[in-house]
Structure formats: C-alpha cells, structure tokens
Short mmCIF file of C-alpha atoms in Angstrom, two decimals:
data_model
loop_
_atom_site.label_atom_id
_atom_site.label_comp_id
_atom_site.label_asym_id
_atom_site.label_seq_id
_atom_site.Cartn_x
_atom_site.Cartn_y
_atom_site.Cartn_z
CA UNK F 158 25.97 -38.98 48.82
CA UNK F 159 26.59 -35.26 49.27
CA UNK F 160 30.36 -35.76 49.05
CA UNK F 161 30.06 -37.77 45.82
CA UNK F 162 27.82 -35.12 44.30
CA UNK F 163 30.35 -32.42 45.18
CA UNK F 164 33.16 -34.39 43.56
CA UNK F 165 31.10 -34.98 40.44
CA UNK F 166 30.27 -31.28 40.17
CA UNK F 167 33.93 -30.34 40.59
CA UNK F 168 35.04 -32.84 37.93
CA UNK F 169 32.37 -31.58 35.54
CA UNK F 170 33.50 -27.97 36.03
CA UNK F 171 37.12 -28.89 35.38
CA UNK F 172 36.18 -30.92 32.31
CA UNK F 173 34.11 -28.06 30.91
CA UNK F 174 36.95 -25.65 31.64
CA UNK F 175 39.38 -27.25 29.24
CA UNK F 176 37.27 -29.41 26.94
CA UNK F 177 35.33 -26.48 25.49
CA UNK F 178 37.90 -23.69 25.94
CA UNK F 179 38.61 -21.40 23.00
CA UNK F 180 42.12 -20.13 22.30
CA UNK F 181 43.05 -16.49 22.87
CA UNK F 182 43.93 -14.95 19.48
CA UNK F 183 47.16 -13.02 19.11
CA UNK F 184 45.20 -10.28 17.33
CA UNK F 185 43.26 -9.50 20.54
CA UNK F 186 46.32 -8.16 22.37
CA UNK F 187 46.97 -4.94 20.40
CA UNK F 188 43.49 -3.80 21.46
CA UNK F 189 44.12 -4.62 25.13
CA UNK F 190 45.78 -1.31 25.98
CA UNK F 191 42.91 0.80 24.65
CA UNK F 192 40.32 -1.33 26.47
CA UNK F 193 42.26 -1.15 29.74
CA UNK F 194 42.69 2.64 29.52
CA UNK F 195 38.99 3.10 28.86
CA UNK F 196 37.94 0.72 31.66
CA UNK F 197 40.13 2.45 34.24
CA UNK F 198 38.68 5.84 33.31
CA UNK F 199 35.15 4.40 33.54
CA UNK F 200 35.90 3.17 37.05
CA UNK F 201 37.35 6.56 37.99
CA UNK F 202 34.20 8.20 36.60
CA UNK F 203 32.07 5.99 38.88
CA UNK F 204 34.20 6.72 41.96
CA UNK F 205 34.20 10.46 41.24
CA UNK F 206 30.41 10.43 41.31
CA UNK F 207 30.74 11.42 44.97
CA UNK F 208 34.09 13.19 44.63
CA UNK F 209 35.11 12.53 48.22
CA UNK F 210 35.60 9.68 50.66
CA UNK F 211 37.70 6.69 49.64
CA UNK F 212 37.91 3.63 47.42
CA UNK F 213 40.02 0.46 47.32
CA UNK F 214 40.13 -2.31 44.70
CA UNK F 215 42.17 -5.53 44.54
CA UNK F 216 41.85 -8.35 42.03
CA UNK F 217 43.44 -11.04 39.92
CA UNK F 218 42.06 -13.52 37.37
CA UNK F 219 42.78 -17.19 37.97
CA UNK F 220 42.63 -20.06 35.48
CA UNK F 221 44.17 -23.15 37.15
CA UNK F 222 44.76 -25.15 33.97
CA UNK F 223 47.20 -24.29 31.17
CA UNK F 224 44.68 -25.69 28.67
CA UNK F 225 41.92 -23.23 29.64
CA UNK F 226 43.06 -20.23 27.58
CA UNK F 227 45.75 -21.34 25.13
CA UNK F 228 47.34 -18.83 22.79
CA UNK F 229 46.53 -19.07 19.08
CA UNK F 230 49.45 -17.86 16.98
CA UNK F 231 50.59 -18.45 13.36
CA UNK F 232 52.51 -21.44 14.71
CA UNK F 233 49.47 -23.15 16.23
CA UNK F 234 48.06 -23.25 19.75
CA UNK F 235 50.26 -22.99 22.83
CA UNK F 236 49.22 -23.88 26.36
CA UNK F 237 49.73 -21.21 28.99
CA UNK F 238 47.97 -18.64 31.10
CA UNK F 239 46.19 -15.39 30.35
CA UNK F 240 46.43 -13.13 33.39
CA UNK F 241 45.16 -9.83 34.73
CA UNK F 242 46.17 -8.34 38.08
CA UNK F 243 44.82 -5.00 39.23
CA UNK F 244 44.88 -2.69 42.24
CA UNK F 245 43.34 0.75 42.72
CA UNK F 246 42.91 3.31 45.47
CA UNK F 247 41.45 6.74 46.08
CA UNK F 248 41.42 8.90 49.17
CA UNK F 249 40.45 12.48 49.99
CA UNK F 250 40.49 14.86 52.92
CA UNK F 251 38.98 18.20 53.89
CA UNK F 252 40.98 21.40 53.41
CA UNK F 253 38.06 23.67 54.31
CA UNK F 254 34.53 23.04 55.49
CA UNK F 255 33.28 22.81 51.90
CA UNK F 256 36.42 21.67 50.01
CA UNK F 257 38.02 18.26 49.61
CA UNK F 258 41.25 17.34 47.82
CA UNK F 259 42.30 13.80 46.99
CA UNK F 260 44.61 11.54 45.03
CA UNK F 261 43.99 8.34 43.07
CA UNK F 262 46.07 5.51 41.63
CA UNK F 263 44.96 2.68 39.32
CA UNK F 264 47.40 -0.07 38.30
CA UNK F 265 46.99 -3.14 36.07
CA UNK F 266 49.35 -5.83 34.82
CA UNK F 267 48.03 -8.15 32.14
CA UNK F 268 48.95 -10.39 29.22
CA UNK F 269 49.77 -14.03 28.47
CA UNK F 270 52.62 -16.20 29.74
CA UNK F 271 53.77 -19.80 29.80
CA UNK F 272 53.60 -19.96 33.60
CA UNK F 273 50.97 -19.07 36.16
CA UNK F 274 52.72 -16.34 38.16
CA UNK F 275 52.09 -13.49 40.54
CA UNK F 276 55.33 -11.46 40.38
CA UNK F 277 57.82 -12.98 37.90
CA UNK F 278 56.69 -14.07 34.41
CA UNK F 279 58.46 -16.68 32.31
CA UNK F 280 59.15 -14.18 29.49
CA UNK F 281 59.36 -16.76 26.69
CA UNK F 282 58.86 -16.29 22.94
CA UNK F 283 55.08 -16.40 23.30
CA UNK F 284 54.81 -14.17 26.39
CA UNK F 285 53.33 -10.72 26.38
CA UNK F 286 53.34 -8.62 29.57
CA UNK F 287 52.11 -5.04 29.82
CA UNK F 288 51.33 -2.59 32.62
CA UNK F 289 49.01 0.39 32.83
CA UNK F 290 49.21 3.03 35.55
CA UNK F 291 46.70 5.84 35.96
CA UNK F 292 47.17 8.51 38.61
CA UNK F 293 45.66 11.87 39.32
CA UNK F 294 44.62 14.59 41.77
CA UNK F 295 41.05 15.60 42.60
CA UNK F 296 39.22 18.59 44.04
CA UNK F 297 35.59 18.68 45.18
CA UNK F 298 33.52 21.65 46.32
CA UNK F 299 30.70 20.09 48.33
CA UNK F 300 28.26 23.01 48.38
CA UNK F 301 28.43 23.44 44.59
CA UNK F 302 28.52 19.64 44.01
CA UNK F 303 31.45 20.09 41.62
CA UNK F 304 34.45 17.79 41.17
CA UNK F 305 37.48 18.29 38.94
CA UNK F 306 40.21 15.69 38.47
CA UNK F 307 43.19 15.29 36.16
CA UNK F 308 46.28 13.14 35.80
CA UNK F 309 48.36 10.88 33.56
CA UNK F 310 48.21 7.34 32.16
CA UNK F 311 51.39 5.34 31.53
CA UNK F 312 51.10 2.29 29.26
CA UNK F 313 54.21 0.12 29.06
CA UNK F 314 54.89 -3.18 27.27
CA UNK F 315 57.32 -5.09 29.51
CA UNK F 316 57.84 -8.00 27.13
CA UNK F 317 56.62 -8.74 23.61
CA UNK F 318 57.12 -12.19 22.15
CA UNK F 319 58.03 -12.72 18.52
CA UNK F 320 54.51 -13.88 17.54
CA UNK F 321 52.82 -10.56 18.40
CA UNK F 322 52.43 -7.47 16.21
CA UNK F 323 54.92 -4.69 16.87
CA UNK F 324 53.88 -2.11 19.48
CA UNK F 325 55.46 0.92 21.10
CA UNK F 326 56.93 -0.18 24.40
CA UNK F 327 55.84 2.97 26.24
CA UNK F 328 53.01 5.44 25.71
CA UNK F 329 52.02 8.44 27.79
CA UNK F 330 48.47 9.80 27.99
CA UNK F 331 46.77 12.53 30.00
CA UNK F 332 43.19 12.61 31.21
CA UNK F 333 40.75 15.09 32.76
CA UNK F 334 37.39 14.79 34.47
CA UNK F 335 34.76 17.41 35.31
CA UNK F 336 31.55 16.64 37.21
CA UNK F 337 28.70 18.95 38.17
CA UNK F 338 25.73 17.40 39.94
CA UNK F 339 24.46 14.54 37.72
CA UNK F 340 26.56 15.50 34.68
CA UNK F 341 30.20 14.70 33.95
CA UNK F 342 32.64 15.14 31.07
CA UNK F 343 35.77 13.04 30.68
CA UNK F 344 38.61 13.17 28.18
CA UNK F 345 41.71 11.14 27.33
CA UNK F 346 44.62 12.68 25.37
CA UNK F 347 47.89 11.63 23.77
CA UNK F 348 49.93 14.83 23.64
CA UNK F 349 47.59 17.20 21.78
CA UNK F 350 45.50 14.43 20.19
CA UNK F 351 42.08 13.66 21.64
CA UNK F 352 41.74 9.90 22.11
CA UNK F 353 38.38 9.77 23.88
CA UNK F 354 35.56 12.06 25.03
CA UNK F 355 32.76 10.86 27.30
CA UNK F 356 29.62 12.69 28.42
CA UNK F 357 27.77 11.00 31.29
CA UNK F 358 24.31 11.71 32.67
CA UNK F 359 23.98 9.92 36.03
CA UNK F 360 20.36 10.81 36.61
CA UNK F 361 19.40 8.00 38.99
CA UNK F 362 18.84 9.19 42.57
CA UNK F 363 21.14 7.33 45.00
CA UNK F 364 20.93 7.44 48.77
CA UNK F 365 24.72 7.24 49.27
CA UNK F 366 25.07 10.57 47.45
CA UNK F 367 22.29 12.27 49.39
CA UNK F 368 19.47 11.20 47.06
CA UNK F 369 16.43 9.03 47.67
CA UNK F 370 16.09 5.32 48.39
CA UNK F 371 12.78 4.95 46.57
CA UNK F 372 10.40 6.80 44.29
CA UNK F 373 10.25 7.89 40.67
CA UNK F 374 13.67 9.59 40.76
CA UNK F 375 15.38 6.25 41.39
CA UNK F 376 14.08 5.06 38.00
CA UNK F 377 15.80 7.77 35.98
CA UNK F 378 18.43 6.28 33.63
CA UNK F 379 22.21 6.56 33.69
CA UNK F 380 23.49 7.28 30.17
CA UNK F 381 26.94 7.87 28.79
CA UNK F 382 27.89 8.81 25.26
CA UNK F 383 31.52 8.19 24.22
CA UNK F 384 33.52 9.17 21.15
CA UNK F 385 36.60 7.04 20.46
CA UNK F 386 39.42 8.14 18.20
CA UNK F 387 41.28 5.19 16.66
CA UNK F 388 43.45 7.36 14.41
CA UNK F 389 47.10 7.62 15.42
CA UNK F 390 47.84 11.11 14.14
CA UNK F 391 44.70 13.24 14.22
CA UNK F 392 41.26 13.38 15.79
CA UNK F 393 38.83 11.21 13.91
CA UNK F 394 35.50 10.20 15.43
CA UNK F 395 35.80 6.57 14.39
CA UNK F 396 33.35 5.10 16.89
CA UNK F 397 30.43 6.47 18.88
CA UNK F 398 29.13 4.34 21.74
CA UNK F 399 26.03 4.91 23.85
CA UNK F 400 25.60 2.99 27.09
CA UNK F 401 22.25 2.95 28.94
CA UNK F 402 21.75 1.65 32.49
CA UNK F 403 18.16 1.37 33.73
CA UNK F 404 16.79 0.50 37.15
CA UNK F 405 13.96 -1.98 36.62
CA UNK F 406 12.94 -2.79 40.19
CA UNK F 407 13.84 -1.26 43.55
CA UNK F 408 17.48 -0.55 42.60
CA UNK F 409 17.98 -4.32 42.71
CA UNK F 410 17.34 -5.32 39.09
CA UNK F 411 19.03 -3.43 36.26
CA UNK F 412 19.22 -3.65 32.49
CA UNK F 413 22.22 -2.38 30.52
CA UNK F 414 22.59 -2.01 26.78
CA UNK F 415 25.19 -0.36 24.54
CA UNK F 416 25.22 0.53 20.86
CA UNK F 417 27.99 1.58 18.47
CA UNK F 418 27.40 4.16 15.76
CA UNK F 419 27.22 4.81 12.90
CA UNK F 420 27.52 1.34 11.39
CA UNK F 421 28.05 -1.39 13.98
CA UNK F 422 24.77 -1.14 15.90
CA UNK F 423 24.17 -3.40 18.90
CA UNK F 424 27.31 -4.00 20.98
CA UNK F 425 26.30 -5.68 24.25
CA UNK F 426 23.54 -6.07 26.83
CA UNK F 427 23.26 -7.30 30.40
CA UNK F 428 20.60 -8.08 32.97
CA UNK F 429 21.97 -7.66 36.50
CA UNK F 430 20.45 -8.53 39.86
CA UNK F 431 21.85 -7.17 43.13
CA UNK F 432 20.32 -8.79 46.25
CA UNK F 433 21.23 -5.59 48.11
CA UNK F 434 21.56 -2.08 46.61
CA UNK F 435 25.10 -1.81 48.03
CA UNK F 436 26.12 -4.16 45.16
CA UNK F 437 28.34 -6.36 47.32
CA UNK F 438 26.81 -9.39 45.57
CA UNK F 439 25.69 -9.55 41.93
CA UNK F 440 24.22 -12.00 39.42
CA UNK F 441 24.30 -11.14 35.73
CA UNK F 442 23.40 -12.56 32.33
CA UNK F 443 25.15 -10.94 29.37
CA UNK F 444 25.24 -10.91 25.59
CA UNK F 445 27.87 -9.37 23.33
CA UNK F 446 28.00 -9.17 19.55
CA UNK F 447 31.32 -10.17 18.07
CA UNK F 448 32.67 -8.53 14.92
CA UNK F 449 32.22 -11.45 12.58
CA UNK F 450 29.00 -12.86 11.19
CA UNK F 451 28.03 -16.47 10.57
CA UNK F 452 25.76 -17.17 7.58
CA UNK F 453 24.78 -13.51 7.43
CA UNK F 454 23.54 -13.33 11.05
CA UNK F 455 25.09 -11.69 14.09
CA UNK F 456 27.49 -13.83 16.08
CA UNK F 457 26.19 -13.37 19.63
CA UNK F 458 28.07 -14.64 22.66
CA UNK F 459 25.86 -15.40 25.67
CA UNK F 460 27.21 -15.80 29.18
CA UNK F 461 27.05 -14.55 32.72
CA UNK F 462 28.75 -14.13 36.06
CA UNK F 463 28.20 -14.41 39.80
CA UNK F 464 30.03 -11.98 42.07
CA UNK F 465 30.58 -12.21 45.82
CA UNK F 466 32.61 -9.88 48.07
CA UNK F 467 35.90 -11.77 47.53
CA UNK F 468 35.43 -13.89 44.40
CA UNK F 469 33.75 -13.71 40.99
CA UNK F 470 32.84 -16.66 38.73
CA UNK F 471 32.19 -16.02 35.04
CA UNK F 472 31.54 -17.90 31.82
CA UNK F 473 31.49 -16.13 28.45
CA UNK F 474 30.83 -12.85 30.27
CA UNK F 475 30.68 -9.79 28.03
CA UNK F 476 33.01 -8.00 30.45
CA UNK F 477 35.67 -10.73 30.19
CA UNK F 478 35.34 -10.99 26.44
CA UNK F 479 36.02 -7.27 26.06
CA UNK F 480 38.56 -6.78 28.87
CA UNK F 481 40.29 -10.18 29.09
CA UNK F 482 41.57 -10.78 25.54
CA UNK F 483 38.30 -12.18 24.13
CA UNK F 484 38.28 -14.98 26.72
CA UNK F 485 35.42 -17.39 26.14
CA UNK F 486 34.48 -21.03 26.36
CA UNK F 487 35.92 -21.54 29.85
CA UNK F 488 35.10 -20.77 33.46
CA UNK F 489 37.07 -17.84 34.85
CA UNK F 490 37.61 -17.17 38.53
CA UNK F 491 38.58 -13.70 39.72
CA UNK F 492 39.67 -13.14 43.29
CA UNK F 493 38.65 -9.54 43.87
CA UNK F 494 37.41 -7.01 46.38
CA UNK F 495 36.32 -3.40 46.04
CA UNK F 496 34.82 -1.04 48.58
CA UNK F 497 33.87 2.65 48.45
CA UNK F 498 33.17 5.00 51.34
CA UNK F 499 31.44 8.37 51.54
CA UNK F 500 30.45 10.13 54.78
CA UNK F 501 30.79 6.87 56.72
CA UNK F 502 28.68 4.83 54.29
CA UNK F 503 30.28 1.68 52.81
CA UNK F 504 29.26 0.22 49.44
CA UNK F 505 30.70 -1.45 46.35
CA UNK F 506 31.55 0.64 43.30
CA UNK F 507 28.33 1.82 41.67
CA UNK F 508 26.18 1.01 44.71
CA UNK F 509 23.11 3.10 45.49
CA UNK F 510 22.80 2.52 49.26
CA UNK F 511 25.18 1.62 52.06
CA UNK F 512 26.06 -1.94 53.02
CA UNK F 513 23.43 -3.73 55.17
CA UNK F 514 25.58 -3.88 58.32
CA UNK F 515 26.48 -0.22 57.96
CA UNK F 516 22.79 0.68 57.68
CA UNK F 517 22.02 -1.30 60.82
CA UNK F 518 24.84 0.43 62.71
CA UNK F 519 23.59 3.88 61.68
CA UNK F 520 20.03 3.03 62.73
CA UNK F 521 21.24 1.63 66.05
CA UNK F 522 23.40 4.70 66.68
CA UNK F 523 20.45 7.00 66.10
CA UNK F 524 18.23 4.84 68.26
CA UNK F 525 20.74 4.97 71.14
CA UNK F 526 20.51 8.77 71.13
CA UNK F 527 16.79 8.70 71.90
CA UNK F 528 15.68 8.97 75.58
CA UNK F 529 14.39 5.90 77.34
CA UNK F 530 10.69 5.20 76.89
CA UNK F 531 9.97 5.48 80.63
CA UNK F 532 11.27 9.05 80.58
CA UNK F 533 8.58 10.17 78.11
CA UNK F 534 5.41 11.78 79.39
CA UNK F 535 2.77 11.86 76.65
CA UNK F 536 0.35 14.74 76.53
CA UNK F 537 -2.55 14.93 74.09
CA UNK F 538 -4.28 18.22 74.73
CA UNK F 539 -7.75 18.41 73.25
CA UNK F 540 -7.38 22.07 72.30
CA UNK F 541 -4.54 21.26 69.90
CA UNK F 542 -2.14 23.77 71.48
CA UNK F 543 1.48 22.94 72.16
CA UNK F 544 2.27 22.21 75.82
CA UNK F 545 5.66 21.93 77.44
CA UNK F 546 6.59 19.67 80.34
CA UNK F 547 9.99 19.65 81.99
CA UNK F 548 11.19 16.47 83.68
CA UNK F 549 14.64 15.51 85.03
CA UNK F 550 16.20 18.53 83.37
CA UNK F 551 15.00 17.65 79.84
CA UNK F 552 12.21 19.51 78.08
CA UNK F 553 9.81 17.81 75.70
CA UNK F 554 7.34 19.60 73.48
CA UNK F 555 4.19 17.68 72.51
CA UNK F 556 1.77 18.80 69.82
CA UNK F 557 -1.81 17.86 69.30
CA UNK F 558 -0.81 14.95 67.09
CA UNK F 559 1.03 13.22 69.86
CA UNK F 560 4.39 13.60 68.07
CA UNK F 561 7.28 15.45 69.64
CA UNK F 562 11.01 15.96 69.72
CA UNK F 563 13.89 16.66 71.97
CA UNK F 564 15.35 20.13 72.19
#
C-alpha cells in the first residue's frame, strides 16, 4: 500500500511538472544579468555582516524533463532546459589581534540550452549561456566593528542564439562595500556610472555576531533601501526598492515584504519558517506581483519552497521567478549547500544562531571544564561573608548565595 502511494505521488508530481509548465520567454533573458549581479552582491552583503570567518556555497537547478521549462521565441515553443549553476566562497585570516583580511569569489553560469548538461552545452540556435564572476578583497577591524570590501564583477555571454536580443558579450563592473556595526552601504559601478546603491540597516540582534538569542532586540527589523539605475549612459534613479525583514516569533518565523517606488508599489512578500535559527532548514510561502495586469487587477503569482541542507524544492517561488528567468508553473529542484562560520560557530547564510550540533558541542566543552561534583564543598555561611576553602590544590570561593566560581 505504501509503495503504491509513493508511486502515485511520484507520477502526480511528474505530471504536474510538465502538464502545467509555462514557457520561459525570450524577453526574460536580457534582465538576467542585472538580477544575477544584484543577487550576488546581496549574498556578499549578508556574509559581510560578520566580516570574518568563512563561507561556502554550491548549487545547481535541476529540471529532469525537457518539457518543464520550454523556451518561447518568435518561432514558437522549443523544448529544452533552463539551467543555473553557482559556487561561492569566502575566507579570512588574522593579520593582527584586531584585524582580519579576506578574499571572496562568487561564480554563476546560467541560461537555456537544448541539452541538460553540467560542463558542455549544446550551443544550438536557441541556446543562451552566460557567466558572472564576482571577486574581491575584504578587511575587518574587530574592535571597531568595521568592514570594508571591494572588487570586480565580470559578466560574459558565452553563446547567444539567433532568437535573443543583441547583448554585449562582455561587461566589467566594480563594486564596494562598507559596514559599520548594524549599518552598511554598497555600490555597483560600470566605469564611472553608478548602477546601484544600497543602504542596509541590519538591526536585529543575532547571537552568532555577539548579540542576543532572545529579547526585544531580536525583534528589530532588517531594512534595505536600494536605488537601481537602468540607464546605460548616465545615473538615473529609475527604481527605488525597499525590502523589510521582520522577526515574528523567536527568530523562527519571519515576514518579508518589498516595494518599488515611485510608481510600481508592491513587489513581493514571503512568510518563512525556520525550525532552527541556524536556517539549515526552511519553509516559505511567497507572492510576487508580475508587471502585467489582468482585467485591471494585479497579476499575483503565489508559490513556495522547502529547503533542506542539500536540496531545495520550489513551485512558483518568488525567488525563482525573479532569478531563474521567470520560471513558473513547474516544480524546480535545486541541489545546493551553503554554510557560514564565525568564531567556530556554523550556520547557514543569514542565520541568527549556530547549528544545533555546534551548540551542543560548545555546551559540552564548557561542561567538561567544570570540576567534578564530588570535588565541590558547599559552604553557606549565615553571616553572608565570603569564605575560602582550599582542597586538592584548587581554591573555591563561596558567597552567601551558595554560588561560586573557580579561580
């Protein structure tokens, strides 16, 4: 019975994957480079919240059927595979007691191709393959809680089929990041032109960065305000976007919402649940407003995702719609893994506390340092004065409250 139910569920998932899949429009690809550049800098902003330690990220989207995300061109619909492969890393080391220097590298290869591949695309008339590389150097002064980082972004179109709009095959950008305490400023530049400016206020107190694990300070919001310049030749504040992240309960349940100004209004929203504050596992429900309207009302796309340490399942997720060529109407599987480390604490990107096993290890390590219970001699003087008793070469001081410590 259980085996038959499993087969039925699998067949239903496969049927839903191609029977209700929507084609990927050719027009979505010219925007892909800008979205990828912005997403990589957002991830770097999150990792630089601590400014030290390390980070690793590996991932690739997987759609097993060629009918899941067909390409919609002026010549009709073509079966094939949308793909996105990414890898990232950051590491730092101490140069003085209070100073850390580091290096980072983010790499992504994405597009659409007639074959499902890992290294070698088909490169046919409908293929489009592009790569984005972001690298940089970082410096953190721990006592001042200041981090500065800067580097370059290389965007390259490997192959552009005849059905796609013309694009430059190689673009070079620079970026810079400055963080002080809970505030950070980030910029993206093409030569002397400003492409993006982002001000972030990460006000939420997080234990992994030396903050608190509970209390009113953990309910402060995380807000970023971004100005995007879509103009190709001069700075023009075409789009303003505000993103608000709010802890709703115990750093486990969060709400996120973003708005575009001055005209577009609501952009997207998400409700996310993390069973553990380390964010190794996540469940989310999302909503994103698409550009077009139907019968005068907003065209809202509802979806969600489930994320585990090595795999993520999504359907109509706002993240995939914006960062995976407007993918919708099909189940998407992403094999992925990311892990950050600061001062020996391990957590997923954006986590507020260390991973459960790491917390247990730290507690156990501290517990092992305590003397055995039989070696303690408890004194509770009635006069409230501190008394000292030496035993087996170790001195213990006991106060009137019955609490004490090892010297």
